[in-house]
Short mmCIF file of C-alpha atoms in Angstrom, two decimals:
data_model
loop_
_atom_site.label_atom_id
_atom_site.label_comp_id
_atom_site.label_asym_id
_atom_site.label_seq_id
_atom_site.Cartn_x
_atom_site.Cartn_y
_atom_site.Cartn_z
CA MET X 1 -21.63 4.93 6.20
CA GLY X 2 -21.62 8.43 5.76
CA ARG X 3 -20.80 9.09 9.20
CA PHE X 4 -17.60 10.82 9.19
CA ALA X 5 -16.96 13.63 6.95
CA PHE X 6 -14.44 12.49 4.29
CA THR X 7 -10.17 13.97 5.11
CA ALA X 8 -7.69 15.51 3.60
CA ASP X 9 -6.87 12.19 1.51
CA GLU X 10 -9.93 11.04 0.61
CA ALA X 11 -11.03 14.42 -0.98
CA VAL X 12 -8.42 14.61 -3.33
CA TYR X 13 -8.60 10.39 -3.97
CA SER X 14 -12.03 11.55 -4.91
CA ALA X 15 -11.48 14.27 -6.51
CA TRP X 16 -8.71 12.03 -9.00
CA ALA X 17 -11.22 9.44 -9.33
CA ARG X 18 -14.07 11.64 -10.34
CA HIS X 19 -11.90 14.00 -13.10
CA ALA X 20 -10.41 9.98 -14.41
CA PHE X 21 -14.28 9.42 -14.67
CA HIS X 22 -14.92 12.45 -16.56
CA GLY X 23 -12.79 12.37 -19.69
CA ASP X 24 -9.31 12.16 -18.48
CA PRO X 25 -8.67 8.37 -18.02
CA TRP X 26 -5.21 7.93 -18.47
CA PHE X 27 -4.58 10.97 -16.11
CA LEU X 28 -2.09 12.90 -19.05
CA THR X 29 -3.43 15.85 -16.82
CA VAL X 30 -3.32 14.70 -13.65
CA TRP X 31 -0.69 13.00 -11.96
CA PRO X 32 -2.34 11.04 -9.37
CA ASP X 33 0.21 8.92 -7.11
CA LYS X 34 -3.03 5.91 -5.96
CA PRO X 35 -2.97 3.01 -7.95
CA PRO X 36 -5.27 3.90 -11.39
CA LEU X 37 -7.23 0.93 -10.20
CA PHE X 38 -8.53 2.16 -7.24
CA LEU X 39 -8.72 5.18 -8.74
CA TRP X 40 -11.04 3.95 -11.56
CA THR X 41 -13.12 2.06 -9.36
CA LEU X 42 -13.89 4.43 -7.12
CA GLY X 43 -14.61 6.82 -9.99
CA ALA X 44 -17.08 4.01 -11.04
CA ALA X 45 -18.74 4.24 -8.05
CA PHE X 46 -19.44 7.32 -8.02
CA MET X 47 -21.15 7.31 -11.75
CA THR X 48 -23.68 4.03 -10.26
CA LEU X 49 -24.58 5.28 -6.60
CA GLY X 50 -23.96 8.98 -6.96
CA ASN X 51 -21.40 11.71 -5.80
CA ARG X 52 -21.73 11.22 -2.02
CA PRO X 53 -19.37 10.17 -0.03
CA GLU X 54 -21.07 7.38 1.13
CA ALA X 55 -20.72 5.86 -2.21
CA ALA X 56 -16.97 5.64 -2.19
CA GLN X 57 -17.83 3.63 1.14
CA PHE X 58 -19.76 1.48 -0.08
CA LEU X 59 -16.93 0.20 -2.66
CA ASN X 60 -14.73 0.39 0.64
CA ILE X 61 -17.16 -1.65 2.25
CA GLY X 62 -17.21 -4.25 -0.05
CA PHE X 63 -13.59 -5.18 -0.28
CA SER X 64 -13.30 -5.43 3.41
CA THR X 65 -16.32 -7.74 3.39
CA LEU X 66 -14.46 -9.79 0.39
CA THR X 67 -11.37 -9.72 2.06
CA ILE X 68 -13.01 -11.86 5.42
CA ALA X 69 -13.91 -14.68 2.76
CA VAL X 70 -10.67 -14.41 1.08
CA ALA X 71 -8.68 -14.88 4.39
CA GLY X 72 -11.08 -17.80 5.77
CA VAL X 73 -10.84 -19.69 2.27
CA THR X 74 -7.53 -19.27 2.03
CA ALA X 75 -7.10 -20.16 5.98
CA ARG X 76 -8.83 -23.43 4.68
CA THR X 77 -7.18 -24.55 2.36
CA LEU X 78 -3.93 -24.13 4.09
CA TRP X 79 -5.19 -25.71 7.45
CA GLY X 80 -8.64 -26.78 7.58
CA ALA X 81 -12.52 -25.58 8.00
CA PRO X 82 -11.71 -24.59 11.96
CA ALA X 83 -9.03 -22.76 10.73
CA GLY X 84 -11.04 -20.89 7.68
CA VAL X 85 -14.31 -20.21 10.90
CA THR X 86 -10.99 -18.53 13.06
CA ALA X 87 -9.38 -17.14 10.72
CA ALA X 88 -12.72 -15.42 8.57
CA ALA X 89 -13.66 -14.46 12.13
CA LEU X 90 -10.91 -12.70 13.92
CA MET X 91 -10.40 -10.73 10.43
CA ALA X 92 -14.71 -9.16 11.11
CA LEU X 93 -13.47 -8.12 14.20
CA ASN X 94 -10.07 -6.21 13.47
CA PRO X 95 -10.38 -2.81 14.52
CA PHE X 96 -7.06 -2.26 11.74
CA ALA X 97 -9.64 -3.45 9.15
CA VAL X 98 -12.80 -2.31 10.80
CA SER X 99 -11.78 1.05 11.17
CA PHE X 100 -10.43 1.76 7.59
CA ALA X 101 -13.77 -0.39 5.16
CA PRO X 102 -16.27 2.99 5.54
CA THR X 103 -13.02 5.37 4.18
CA ALA X 104 -12.56 5.98 0.50
CA PHE X 105 -8.71 6.12 1.21
CA THR X 106 -7.04 2.48 -1.01
CA ASP X 107 -5.42 -0.07 2.18
CA PRO X 108 -8.94 -2.31 1.97
CA MET X 109 -8.57 -2.78 -2.04
CA LEU X 110 -5.58 -3.13 -0.94
CA VAL X 111 -5.49 -6.23 1.73
CA PHE X 112 -8.28 -7.40 -0.48
CA ALA X 113 -5.54 -7.31 -3.71
CA GLY X 114 -2.89 -9.28 -1.14
CA MET X 115 -4.54 -11.52 0.38
CA THR X 116 -6.38 -12.86 -3.10
CA ALA X 117 -2.83 -13.26 -4.55
CA LEU X 118 -2.12 -14.74 -1.02
CA LEU X 119 -4.51 -17.63 -1.80
CA LEU X 120 -3.99 -17.98 -5.86
CA ALA X 121 -0.92 -19.11 -4.48
CA VAL X 122 -1.42 -21.51 -1.90
CA ARG X 123 -3.90 -23.18 -4.83
CA GLY X 124 -1.78 -23.26 -7.52
#
């Protein structure tokens, strides 16, 4: 964490998140093109862990880690324990998932939400 500087997009998302947390939670003066839930959780991460890039990276590392568990449980529900372990291992070693984990992009939260929706659908 903290190895790379924020890209322009990550800096904008962080600015929107801080703006929402400091007086405009409904985005009445700023109109972001990202889901408000992500910006609200990002703002909460900044307020909890401090206004530094590591706070945003920690949030997305958390979502990415939870996605590994959800993918494993989903595969286990569908195909059994060996498939669950295999799915979790493949998700943990996926270069795409690993590269997006320590960022402030919306992707880790989006993938986590999608995998959780799939698990809930599978479980009925």
